[in-house]
Coordinates of C-alpha atoms and ligand atoms in Angstrom, one line a residue:
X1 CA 117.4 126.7 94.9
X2 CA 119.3 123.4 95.7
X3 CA 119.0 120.3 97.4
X4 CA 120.8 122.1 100.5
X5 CA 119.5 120.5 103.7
X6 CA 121.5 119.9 106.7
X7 CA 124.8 119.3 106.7
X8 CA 125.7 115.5 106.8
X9 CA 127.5 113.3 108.8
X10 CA 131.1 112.7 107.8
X11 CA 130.8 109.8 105.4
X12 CA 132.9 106.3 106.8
X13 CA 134.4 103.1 104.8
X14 CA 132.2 100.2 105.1
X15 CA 134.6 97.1 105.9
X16 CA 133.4 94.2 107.4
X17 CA 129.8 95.0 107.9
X18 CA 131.2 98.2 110.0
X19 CA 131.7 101.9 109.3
X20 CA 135.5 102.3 109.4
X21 CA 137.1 105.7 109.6
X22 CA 140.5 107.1 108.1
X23 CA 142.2 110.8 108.9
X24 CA 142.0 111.7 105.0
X25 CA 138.8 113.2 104.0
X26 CA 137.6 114.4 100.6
X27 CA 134.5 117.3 100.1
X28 CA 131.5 116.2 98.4
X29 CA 130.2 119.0 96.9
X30 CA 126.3 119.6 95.7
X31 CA 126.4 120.3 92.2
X32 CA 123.3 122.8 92.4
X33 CA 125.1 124.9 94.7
X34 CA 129.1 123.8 94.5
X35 CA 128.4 124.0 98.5
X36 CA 129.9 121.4 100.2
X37 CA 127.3 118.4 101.4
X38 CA 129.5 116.4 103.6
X39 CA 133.7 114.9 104.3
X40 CA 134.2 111.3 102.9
X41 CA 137.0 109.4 104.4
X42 CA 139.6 108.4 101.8
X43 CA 140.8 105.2 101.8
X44 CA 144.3 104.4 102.2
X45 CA 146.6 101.1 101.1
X46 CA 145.7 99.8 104.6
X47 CA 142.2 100.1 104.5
X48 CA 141.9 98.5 100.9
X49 CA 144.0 95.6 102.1
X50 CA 141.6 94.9 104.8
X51 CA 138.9 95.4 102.9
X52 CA 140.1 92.7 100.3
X53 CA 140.8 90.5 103.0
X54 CA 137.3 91.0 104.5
X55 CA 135.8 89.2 101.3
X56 CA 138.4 86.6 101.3
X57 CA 137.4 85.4 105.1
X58 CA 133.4 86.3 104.2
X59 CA 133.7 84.6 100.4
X60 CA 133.7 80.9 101.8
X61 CA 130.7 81.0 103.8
X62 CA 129.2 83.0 101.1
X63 CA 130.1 81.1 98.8
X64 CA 128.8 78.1 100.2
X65 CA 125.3 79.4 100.9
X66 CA 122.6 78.0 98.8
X67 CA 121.3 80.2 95.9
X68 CA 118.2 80.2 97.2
X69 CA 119.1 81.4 101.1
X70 CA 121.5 84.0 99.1
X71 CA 118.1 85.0 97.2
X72 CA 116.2 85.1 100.3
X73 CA 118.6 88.0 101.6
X74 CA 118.4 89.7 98.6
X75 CA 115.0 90.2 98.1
X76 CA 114.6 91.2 101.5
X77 CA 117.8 94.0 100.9
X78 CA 115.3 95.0 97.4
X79 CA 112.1 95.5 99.4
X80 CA 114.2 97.8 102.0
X81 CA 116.0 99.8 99.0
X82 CA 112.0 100.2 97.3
X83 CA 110.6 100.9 100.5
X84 CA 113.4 103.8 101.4
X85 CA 113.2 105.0 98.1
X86 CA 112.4 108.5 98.2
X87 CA 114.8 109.3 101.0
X88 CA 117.7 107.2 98.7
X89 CA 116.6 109.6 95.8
X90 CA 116.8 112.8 97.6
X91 CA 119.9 112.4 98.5
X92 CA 121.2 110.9 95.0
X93 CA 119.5 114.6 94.1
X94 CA 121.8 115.9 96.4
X95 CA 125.1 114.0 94.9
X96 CA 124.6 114.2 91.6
X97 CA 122.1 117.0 90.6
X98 CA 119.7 115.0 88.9
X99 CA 115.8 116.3 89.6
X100 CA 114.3 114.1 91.7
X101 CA 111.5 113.7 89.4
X102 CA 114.5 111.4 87.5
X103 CA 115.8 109.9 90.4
X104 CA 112.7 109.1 92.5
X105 CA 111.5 107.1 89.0
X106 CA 114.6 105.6 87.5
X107 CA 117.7 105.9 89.4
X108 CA 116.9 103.6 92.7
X109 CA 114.5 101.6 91.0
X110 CA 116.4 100.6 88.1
X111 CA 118.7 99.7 90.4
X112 CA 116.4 97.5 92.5
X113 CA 115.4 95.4 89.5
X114 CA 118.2 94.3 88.8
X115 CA 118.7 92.7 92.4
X116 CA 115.1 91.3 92.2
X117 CA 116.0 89.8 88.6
X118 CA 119.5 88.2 89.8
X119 CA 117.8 86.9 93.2
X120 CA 114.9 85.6 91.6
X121 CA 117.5 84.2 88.5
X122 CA 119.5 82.2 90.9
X123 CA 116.9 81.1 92.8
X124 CA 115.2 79.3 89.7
X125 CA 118.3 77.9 88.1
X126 CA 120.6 80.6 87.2
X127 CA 123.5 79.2 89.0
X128 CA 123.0 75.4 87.2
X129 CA 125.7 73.7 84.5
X130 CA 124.7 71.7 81.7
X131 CA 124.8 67.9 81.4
X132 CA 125.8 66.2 77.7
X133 CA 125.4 62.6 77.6
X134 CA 128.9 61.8 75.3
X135 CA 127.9 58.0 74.6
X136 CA 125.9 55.2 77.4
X137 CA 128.2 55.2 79.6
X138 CA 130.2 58.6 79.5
X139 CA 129.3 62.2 80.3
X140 CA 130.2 65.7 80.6
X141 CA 129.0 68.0 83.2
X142 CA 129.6 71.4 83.7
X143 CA 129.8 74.0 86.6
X144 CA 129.5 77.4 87.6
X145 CA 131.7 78.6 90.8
X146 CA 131.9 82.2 92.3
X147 CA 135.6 84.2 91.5
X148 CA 136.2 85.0 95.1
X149 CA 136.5 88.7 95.8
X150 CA 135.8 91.1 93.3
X151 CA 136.3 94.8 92.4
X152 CA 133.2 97.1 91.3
X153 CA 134.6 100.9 90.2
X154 CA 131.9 102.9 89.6
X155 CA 131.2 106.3 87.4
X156 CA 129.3 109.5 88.9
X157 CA 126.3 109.4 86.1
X158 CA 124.0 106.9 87.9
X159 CA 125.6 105.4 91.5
X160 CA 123.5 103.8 93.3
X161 CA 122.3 102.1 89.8
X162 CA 125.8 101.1 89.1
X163 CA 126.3 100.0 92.5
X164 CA 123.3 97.9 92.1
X165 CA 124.0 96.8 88.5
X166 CA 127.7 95.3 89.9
X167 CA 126.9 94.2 93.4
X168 CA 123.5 92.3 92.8
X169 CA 124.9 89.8 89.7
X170 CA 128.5 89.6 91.9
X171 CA 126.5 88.9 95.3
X172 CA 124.1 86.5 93.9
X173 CA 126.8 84.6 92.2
X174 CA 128.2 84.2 95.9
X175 CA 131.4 86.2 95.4
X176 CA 132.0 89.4 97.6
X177 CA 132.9 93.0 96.6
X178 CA 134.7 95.4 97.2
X179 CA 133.2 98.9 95.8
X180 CA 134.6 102.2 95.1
X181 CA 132.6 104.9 93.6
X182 CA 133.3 108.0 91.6
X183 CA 134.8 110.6 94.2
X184 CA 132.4 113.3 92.7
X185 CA 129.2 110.7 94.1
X186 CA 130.5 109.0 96.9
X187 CA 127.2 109.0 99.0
X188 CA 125.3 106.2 98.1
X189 CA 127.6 103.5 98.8
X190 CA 127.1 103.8 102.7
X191 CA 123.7 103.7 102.3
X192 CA 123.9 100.6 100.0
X193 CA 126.6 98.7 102.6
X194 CA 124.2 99.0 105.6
X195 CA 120.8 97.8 103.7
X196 CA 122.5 95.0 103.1
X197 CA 123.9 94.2 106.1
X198 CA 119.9 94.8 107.2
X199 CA 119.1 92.7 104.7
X200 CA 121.3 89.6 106.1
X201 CA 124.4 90.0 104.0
X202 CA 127.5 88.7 106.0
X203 CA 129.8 91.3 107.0
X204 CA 132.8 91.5 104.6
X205 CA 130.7 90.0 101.6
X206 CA 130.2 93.8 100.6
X207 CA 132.7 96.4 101.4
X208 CA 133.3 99.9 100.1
X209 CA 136.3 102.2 99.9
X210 CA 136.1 105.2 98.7
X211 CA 138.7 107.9 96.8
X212 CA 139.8 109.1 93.8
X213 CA 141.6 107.2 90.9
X214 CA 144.9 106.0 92.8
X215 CA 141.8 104.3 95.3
X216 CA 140.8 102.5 92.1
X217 CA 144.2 101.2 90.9
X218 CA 145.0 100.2 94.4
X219 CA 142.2 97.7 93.6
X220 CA 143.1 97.0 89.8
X221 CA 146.5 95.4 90.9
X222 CA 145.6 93.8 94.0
X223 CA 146.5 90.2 93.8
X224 CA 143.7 89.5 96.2
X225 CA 141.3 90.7 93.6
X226 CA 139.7 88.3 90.9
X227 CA 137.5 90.5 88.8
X228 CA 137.4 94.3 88.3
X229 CA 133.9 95.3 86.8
X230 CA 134.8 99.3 85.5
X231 CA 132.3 101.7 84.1
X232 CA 134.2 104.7 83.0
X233 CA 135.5 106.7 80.1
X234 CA 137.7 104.7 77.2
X235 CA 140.7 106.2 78.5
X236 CA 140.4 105.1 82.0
X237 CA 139.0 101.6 81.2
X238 CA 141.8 101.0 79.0
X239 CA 144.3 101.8 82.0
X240 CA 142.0 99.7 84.4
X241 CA 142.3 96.8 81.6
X242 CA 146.0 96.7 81.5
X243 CA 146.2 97.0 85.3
X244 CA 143.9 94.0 85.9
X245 CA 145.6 92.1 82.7
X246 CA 149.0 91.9 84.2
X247 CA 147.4 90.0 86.7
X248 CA 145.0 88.0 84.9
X249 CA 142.2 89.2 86.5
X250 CA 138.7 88.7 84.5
X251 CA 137.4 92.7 83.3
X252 CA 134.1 93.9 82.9
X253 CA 134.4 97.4 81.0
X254 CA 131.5 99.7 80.7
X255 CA 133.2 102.8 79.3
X256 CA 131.8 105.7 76.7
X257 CA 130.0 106.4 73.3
X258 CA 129.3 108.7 71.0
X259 CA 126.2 106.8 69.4
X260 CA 124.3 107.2 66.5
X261 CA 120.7 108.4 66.0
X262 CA 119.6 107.2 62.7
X263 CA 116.1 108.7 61.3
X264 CA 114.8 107.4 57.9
X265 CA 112.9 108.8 55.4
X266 CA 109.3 107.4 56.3
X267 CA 110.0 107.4 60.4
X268 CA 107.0 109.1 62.3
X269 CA 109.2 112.3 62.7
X270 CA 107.0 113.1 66.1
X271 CA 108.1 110.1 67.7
X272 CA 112.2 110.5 66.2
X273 CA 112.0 113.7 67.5
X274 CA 111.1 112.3 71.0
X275 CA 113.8 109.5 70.9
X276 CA 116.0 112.5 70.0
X277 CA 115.2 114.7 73.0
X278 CA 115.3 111.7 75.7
X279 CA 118.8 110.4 73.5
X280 CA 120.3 113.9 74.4
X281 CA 118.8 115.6 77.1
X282 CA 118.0 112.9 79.6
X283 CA 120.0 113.4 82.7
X284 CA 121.0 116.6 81.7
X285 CA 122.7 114.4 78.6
X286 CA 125.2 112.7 80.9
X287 CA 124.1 109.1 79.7
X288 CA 126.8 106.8 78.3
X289 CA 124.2 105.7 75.5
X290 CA 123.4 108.9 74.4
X291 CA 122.6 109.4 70.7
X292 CA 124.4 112.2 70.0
X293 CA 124.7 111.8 66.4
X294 CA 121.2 112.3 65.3
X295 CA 121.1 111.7 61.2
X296 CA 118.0 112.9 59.7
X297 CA 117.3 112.9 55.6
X298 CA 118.0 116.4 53.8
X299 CA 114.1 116.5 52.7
X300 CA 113.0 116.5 56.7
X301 CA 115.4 118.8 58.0
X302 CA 113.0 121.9 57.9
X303 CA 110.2 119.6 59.2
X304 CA 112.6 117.8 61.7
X305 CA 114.1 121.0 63.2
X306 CA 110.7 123.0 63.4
X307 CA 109.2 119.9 65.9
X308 CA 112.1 119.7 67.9
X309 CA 112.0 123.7 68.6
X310 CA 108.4 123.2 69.3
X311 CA 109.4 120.8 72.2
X312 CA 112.4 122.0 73.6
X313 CA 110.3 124.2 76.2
X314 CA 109.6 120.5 77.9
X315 CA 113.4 120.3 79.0
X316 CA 112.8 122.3 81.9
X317 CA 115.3 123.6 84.4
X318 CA 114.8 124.4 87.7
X319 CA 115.0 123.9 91.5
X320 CA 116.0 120.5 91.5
X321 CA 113.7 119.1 93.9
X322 CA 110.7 120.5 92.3
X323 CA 108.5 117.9 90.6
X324 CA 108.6 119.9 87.6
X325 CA 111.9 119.9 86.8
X326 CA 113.2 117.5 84.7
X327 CA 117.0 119.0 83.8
X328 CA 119.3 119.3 86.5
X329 CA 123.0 121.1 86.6
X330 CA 126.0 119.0 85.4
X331 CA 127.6 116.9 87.6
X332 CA 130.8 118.9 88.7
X333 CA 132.7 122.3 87.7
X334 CA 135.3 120.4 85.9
X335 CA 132.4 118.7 84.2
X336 CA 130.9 121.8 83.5
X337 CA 134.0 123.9 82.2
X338 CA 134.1 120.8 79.7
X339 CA 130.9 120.8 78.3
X340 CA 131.4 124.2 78.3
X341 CA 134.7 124.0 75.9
X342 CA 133.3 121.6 73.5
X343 CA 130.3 123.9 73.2
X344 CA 132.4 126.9 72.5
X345 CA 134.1 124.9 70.5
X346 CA 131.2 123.8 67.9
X347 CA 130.4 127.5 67.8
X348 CA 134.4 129.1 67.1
X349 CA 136.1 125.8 65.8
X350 CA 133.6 123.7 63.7
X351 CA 131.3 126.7 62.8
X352 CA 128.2 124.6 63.7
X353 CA 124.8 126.2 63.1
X354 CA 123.7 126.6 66.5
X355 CA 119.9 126.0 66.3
X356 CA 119.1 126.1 70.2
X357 CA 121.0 126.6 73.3
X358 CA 124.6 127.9 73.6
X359 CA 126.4 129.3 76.2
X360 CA 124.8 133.2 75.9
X361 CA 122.8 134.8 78.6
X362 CA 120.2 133.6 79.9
X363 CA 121.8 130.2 81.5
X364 CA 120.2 129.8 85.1
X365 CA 116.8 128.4 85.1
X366 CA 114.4 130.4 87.7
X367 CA 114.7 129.9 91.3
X368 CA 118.1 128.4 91.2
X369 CA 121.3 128.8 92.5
X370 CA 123.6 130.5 89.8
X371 CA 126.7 128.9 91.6
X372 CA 125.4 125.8 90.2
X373 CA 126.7 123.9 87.5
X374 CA 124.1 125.1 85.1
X375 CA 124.1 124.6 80.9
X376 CA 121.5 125.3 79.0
X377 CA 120.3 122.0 76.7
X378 CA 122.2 122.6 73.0
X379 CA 121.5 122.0 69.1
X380 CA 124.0 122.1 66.8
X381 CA 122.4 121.2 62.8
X382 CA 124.1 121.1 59.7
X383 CA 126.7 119.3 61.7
X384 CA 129.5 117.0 58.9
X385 CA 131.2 114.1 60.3
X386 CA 135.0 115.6 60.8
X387 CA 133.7 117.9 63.3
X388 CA 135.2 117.6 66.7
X389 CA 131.6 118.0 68.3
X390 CA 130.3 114.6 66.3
X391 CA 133.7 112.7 67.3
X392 CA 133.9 113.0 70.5
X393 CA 131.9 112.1 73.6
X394 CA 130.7 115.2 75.2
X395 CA 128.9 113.6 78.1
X396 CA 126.1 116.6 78.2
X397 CA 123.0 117.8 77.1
X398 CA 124.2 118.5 73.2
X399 CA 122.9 117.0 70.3
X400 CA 124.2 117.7 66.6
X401 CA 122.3 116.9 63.7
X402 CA 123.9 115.4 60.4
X403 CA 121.9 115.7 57.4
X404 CA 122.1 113.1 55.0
X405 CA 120.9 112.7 51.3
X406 CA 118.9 110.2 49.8
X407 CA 119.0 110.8 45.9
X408 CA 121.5 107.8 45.7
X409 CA 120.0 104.6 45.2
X410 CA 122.9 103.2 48.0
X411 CA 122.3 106.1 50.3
X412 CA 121.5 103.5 53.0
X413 CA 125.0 102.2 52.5
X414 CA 126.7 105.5 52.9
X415 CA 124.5 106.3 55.7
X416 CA 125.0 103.0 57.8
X417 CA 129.1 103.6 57.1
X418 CA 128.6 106.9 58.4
X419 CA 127.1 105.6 62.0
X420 CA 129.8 103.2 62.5
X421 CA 132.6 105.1 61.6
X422 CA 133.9 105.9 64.9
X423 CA 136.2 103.7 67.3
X424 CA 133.4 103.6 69.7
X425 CA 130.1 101.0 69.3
X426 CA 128.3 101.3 72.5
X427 CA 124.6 101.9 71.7
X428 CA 122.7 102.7 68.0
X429 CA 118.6 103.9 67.1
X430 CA 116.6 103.7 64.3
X431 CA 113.1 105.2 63.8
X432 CA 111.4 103.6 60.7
X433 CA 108.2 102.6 60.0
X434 CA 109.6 99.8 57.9
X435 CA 110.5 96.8 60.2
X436 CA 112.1 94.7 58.0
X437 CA 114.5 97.9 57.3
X438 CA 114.7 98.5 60.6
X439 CA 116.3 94.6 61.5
X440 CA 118.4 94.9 58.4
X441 CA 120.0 98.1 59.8
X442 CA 120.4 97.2 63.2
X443 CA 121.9 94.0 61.5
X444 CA 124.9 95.9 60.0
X445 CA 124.9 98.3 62.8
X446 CA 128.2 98.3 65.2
X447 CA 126.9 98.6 68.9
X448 CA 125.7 96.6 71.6
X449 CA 122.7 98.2 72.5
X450 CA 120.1 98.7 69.8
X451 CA 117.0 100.3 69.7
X452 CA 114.0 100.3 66.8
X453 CA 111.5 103.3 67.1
X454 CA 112.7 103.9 70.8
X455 CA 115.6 104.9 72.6
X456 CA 117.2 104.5 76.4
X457 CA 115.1 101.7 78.3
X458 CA 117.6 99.3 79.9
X459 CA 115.5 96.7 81.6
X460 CA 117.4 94.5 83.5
X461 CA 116.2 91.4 81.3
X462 CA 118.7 92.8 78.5
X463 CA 121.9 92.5 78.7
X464 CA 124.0 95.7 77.7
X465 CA 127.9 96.0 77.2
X466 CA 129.8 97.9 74.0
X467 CA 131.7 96.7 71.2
X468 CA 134.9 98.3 69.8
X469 CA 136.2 101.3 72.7
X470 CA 133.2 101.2 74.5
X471 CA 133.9 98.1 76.2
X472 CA 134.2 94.1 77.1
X473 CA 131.4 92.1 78.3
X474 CA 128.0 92.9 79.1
X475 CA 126.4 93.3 82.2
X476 CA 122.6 92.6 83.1
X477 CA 120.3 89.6 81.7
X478 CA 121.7 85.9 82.0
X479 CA 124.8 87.1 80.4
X480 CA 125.3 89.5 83.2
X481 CA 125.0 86.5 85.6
X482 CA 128.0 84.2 83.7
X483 CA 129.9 87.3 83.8
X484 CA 130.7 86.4 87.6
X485 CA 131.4 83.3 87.5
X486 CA 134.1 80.6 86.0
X487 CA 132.8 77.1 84.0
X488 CA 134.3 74.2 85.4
X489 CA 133.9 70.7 82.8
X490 CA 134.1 67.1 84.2
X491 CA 134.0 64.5 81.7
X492 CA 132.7 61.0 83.5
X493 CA 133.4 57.4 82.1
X494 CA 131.3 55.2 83.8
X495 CA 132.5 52.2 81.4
X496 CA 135.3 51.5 83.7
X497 CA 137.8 52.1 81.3
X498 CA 140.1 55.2 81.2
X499 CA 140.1 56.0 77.4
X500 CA 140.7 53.3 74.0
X501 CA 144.6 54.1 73.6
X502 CA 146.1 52.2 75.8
X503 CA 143.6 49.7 76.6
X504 CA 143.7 48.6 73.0
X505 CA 147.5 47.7 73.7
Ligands
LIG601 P1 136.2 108.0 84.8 O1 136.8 107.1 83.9 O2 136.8 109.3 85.0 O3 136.1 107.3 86.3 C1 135.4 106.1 86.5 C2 135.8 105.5 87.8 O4 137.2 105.1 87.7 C3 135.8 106.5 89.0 O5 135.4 105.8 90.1 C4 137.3 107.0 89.0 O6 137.6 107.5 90.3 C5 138.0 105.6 88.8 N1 139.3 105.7 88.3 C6 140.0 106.8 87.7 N2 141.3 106.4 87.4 C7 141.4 105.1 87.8 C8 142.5 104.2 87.7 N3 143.7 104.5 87.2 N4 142.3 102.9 88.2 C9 141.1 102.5 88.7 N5 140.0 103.4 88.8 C10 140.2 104.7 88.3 O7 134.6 108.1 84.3 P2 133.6 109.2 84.8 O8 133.3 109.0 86.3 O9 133.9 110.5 84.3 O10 132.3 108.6 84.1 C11 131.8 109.1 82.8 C12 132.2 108.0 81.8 O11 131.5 106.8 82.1 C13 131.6 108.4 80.4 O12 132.6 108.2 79.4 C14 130.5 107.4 80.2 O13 130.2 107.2 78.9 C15 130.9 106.2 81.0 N6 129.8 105.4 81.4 C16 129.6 104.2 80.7 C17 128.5 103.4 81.0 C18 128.3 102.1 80.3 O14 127.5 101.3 80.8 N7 128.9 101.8 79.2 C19 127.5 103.8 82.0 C20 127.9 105.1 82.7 C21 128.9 105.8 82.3 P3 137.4 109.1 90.5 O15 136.3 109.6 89.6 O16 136.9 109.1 91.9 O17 138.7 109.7 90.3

């Protein structure tokens, strides 16, 4: 059935390296069951003010900690989080049903990477400015300084991931957080707070709140707060923007897609059909770099659709914690009543051929819990580009297919158009066996995460952020390190003279 278990302690705040109660609570509910796991206390005005002023007093003897002592903490927080892993998957089972066969192999460790990467980064360099010798006696030199206390707003898709993804670069930059996650996964982030504090993190360098939206914006417009790193849907993110904008706070915005899939004519269709599956189905399809918009050539179509049949019986539903199973329920009912619509609506509305899936009888996978937020994985072919199911981002496990034709000597122009004409640009595929087709697409393609002849890894040497809606900045890689920091340039003139203008008077 479930994750059930026993019933958990009443989840606390994290401020200053200490569990901190409130009287508000909020359920969180186990999406393979909708049976309530636990109570989280909500935080109120008060408790986000003292947990802003908690990094303020911890930021400057963070701060002033050498990268390499900051690494030294780090690692040892990473090689806790690896050696708990299991337990720290099961219960981000429990959260979010995902299978633990996803979250026992990607979620935490993924997660962990990143903090190894960023302690090891710092710890050989990362943190150093560059030096220009201007003429003999005159130089510049440049700096990289923490911002001070920083905001990290999390989605429900992958939290403990995005909690590691915004805490490790932040924390090894030496600036301190304060961390709200998504309401519907709130049960990580205590978890994370007290390895740390295991680990040697200061109290108050990482603090968490936790709440709904209003929790958020408390945090957007706090003038104690000098970054806000979102990752969210467009519509939120551009709310978050404008709130941290008014008060000229640096943004990091991680926000939605709705990504193209592009499969050319002489691609090994096997291996399309694979990056097709994992760009739709993985994670029950709730990935923000989903390909959802998988274009395959008029002349495949038969071949293309026949393979992927063939294969669907891999995406396997079932008891979550079952090694077997690798498709969990959705995230939440209002998740699920939305998937849901735009399914419905792909098979009434935009008279989609439904090749696979849909929302008929049967939907529950054996030996679970039909109060569960259960969707069966869903293709929609013959799909055209106005439809409302290739426009918007769905966030579950539905792919739809656009054909395309190549009789036209500039089909590849047509086609390429046709990817980028949407206001998002997150992530983009292509599966050829011609690479120097394959760099001239990704050349012209508009996204920030590319993939040839693959499609999903996100190792924490690349650094990954949108263009257009889908977001500002990048997070992960070197990049992902600069992100949390501010230059500083000091020009030196060791000539002893203060510049030409006046002297020459
Ligand atoms: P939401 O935008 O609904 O929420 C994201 C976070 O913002 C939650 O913690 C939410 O709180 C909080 N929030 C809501 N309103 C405000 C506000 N006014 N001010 C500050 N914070 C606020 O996103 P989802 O949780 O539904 O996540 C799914 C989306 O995330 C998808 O669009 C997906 O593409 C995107 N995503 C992008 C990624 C990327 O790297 N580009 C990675 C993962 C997901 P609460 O939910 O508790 O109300």
């Amino acid at each position: 059935m479930g994750t059930q278990g026993q019933q958990m302690e009443q989840q606390p705040l994290y401020i200053v390296g200490k569990r901190h109660t409130t009287t508000k609570t909020f359920q969180s509910i186990d999406p393979s069951t909708n049976q309530p796991i636990t109570s989280v206390c909500t935080a109120d005005r008060e408790a986000v003010d003292l947990a802003v002023k908690a990094g303020r007093t911890a930021f400057s003897q963070w701060s002033a900690t050498s990268p390499v002592e900051r690494s030294r903490i780090l690692l040892k927080a990473a090689s806790i989080l690896r050696a708990r892993n299991d337990e720290l998957a099961t219960l981000e089972t429990r959260d979010t049903g995902k299978p633990f066969s996803e979250t026992s192999t990607v979620d935490v460790i993924t997660g962990v990477d990143v903090l190894e990467y960023y302690a090891h980064l710092i710890a050989s360099g990362g943190l150093d400015g560059e030096t220009t010798q201007l003429r003999p006696d005159a130089w510049v030199y440049t700096t990289k300084s923490p911002l001070g206390v920083c905001a990290g707003i999390g989605a429900w898709n992958y939290p403990i991931q995005i909690a590691l993804w915004k805490s490790a670069p932040c924390l090894a930059a030496g600036n301190c957080m304060v961390y709200k996650p998504s309401e519907f996964t709130p049960l990580h982030a205590l978890q994370l707070a007290e390895i740390y504090t295991e680990a040697g993190v200061p109290p108050g360098v990482f603090n968490v709140v936790q709440g709904a939206g209003d929790v958020g914006a408390m945090l957007t417009s706090h003038p104690g707060i000098a970054k806000v790193s979102f990752t969210g849907q467009v519509s939120t993110g551009s709310r978050v923007a404008a709130s941290a904008a008014a008060g000229m706070k640096y943004v990091t915005m991680e926000l939605g897609g709705k990504s193209p899939c592009i499969i050319l004519p002489d691609a090994d269709l096997d291996s399309a059909v694979d990056g097709a599956m994992m760009a739709n189905f993985f994670s029950t399809g709730q990935v923000c770099t989903n390909g959802t918009r998988i274009f395959v050539p008029d002349t495949l179509l038969a071949a293309f659709e026949k393979r992927l049949l063939a294969k669907m019986p891999l995406v396997r539903g079932g008891p979550v914690m079952d090694p077997s199973t690798n498709f969990g329920p959705l995230v939440s009912r209002p998740h699920f009543d939305k998937v849901g619509s735009y399914i419905r609506h792909g098979i009434e509305t935009d008279c989609a051929k439904l090749l696979y899936g849909g929302l008929g009888a049967p939907t529950l996978p054996s030996g679970t819990d039909p109060a569960g937020n259960w969707i069966k994985p869903t293709i929609f072919t013959n799909c055209t580009d106005s439809m409302r199911i290739t426009r918007e981002e769905i966030f579950g496990p539905v792919m739809t297919i656009l054909p395309y034709s190549t009789s036209s000597p500039k089909y590849l122009d047509t086609l390429i158009a046709r990817a980028n004409n949407t206001t998002m640009g997150l992530a983009a595929g292509v599966f050829t066996k011609n690479i120097n087709l394959a760099h001239s697409v990704m050349a012209r393609i508009e996204a920030g995460i590319c993939w040839i002849n693959t499609w999903g890894e996100s190792p924490a040497e690349m650094p990954v952020g949108g263009w257009k809606m889908s977001g500002v900045g990048v997070e992960n890689g070197r990049k992902g390190l600069e992100a949390w920091t501010r230059g500083k340039s000091v020009l030196v003139e060791n000539g002893g003279s203060v510049g030409t203008v006046y002297a020459k008077l």
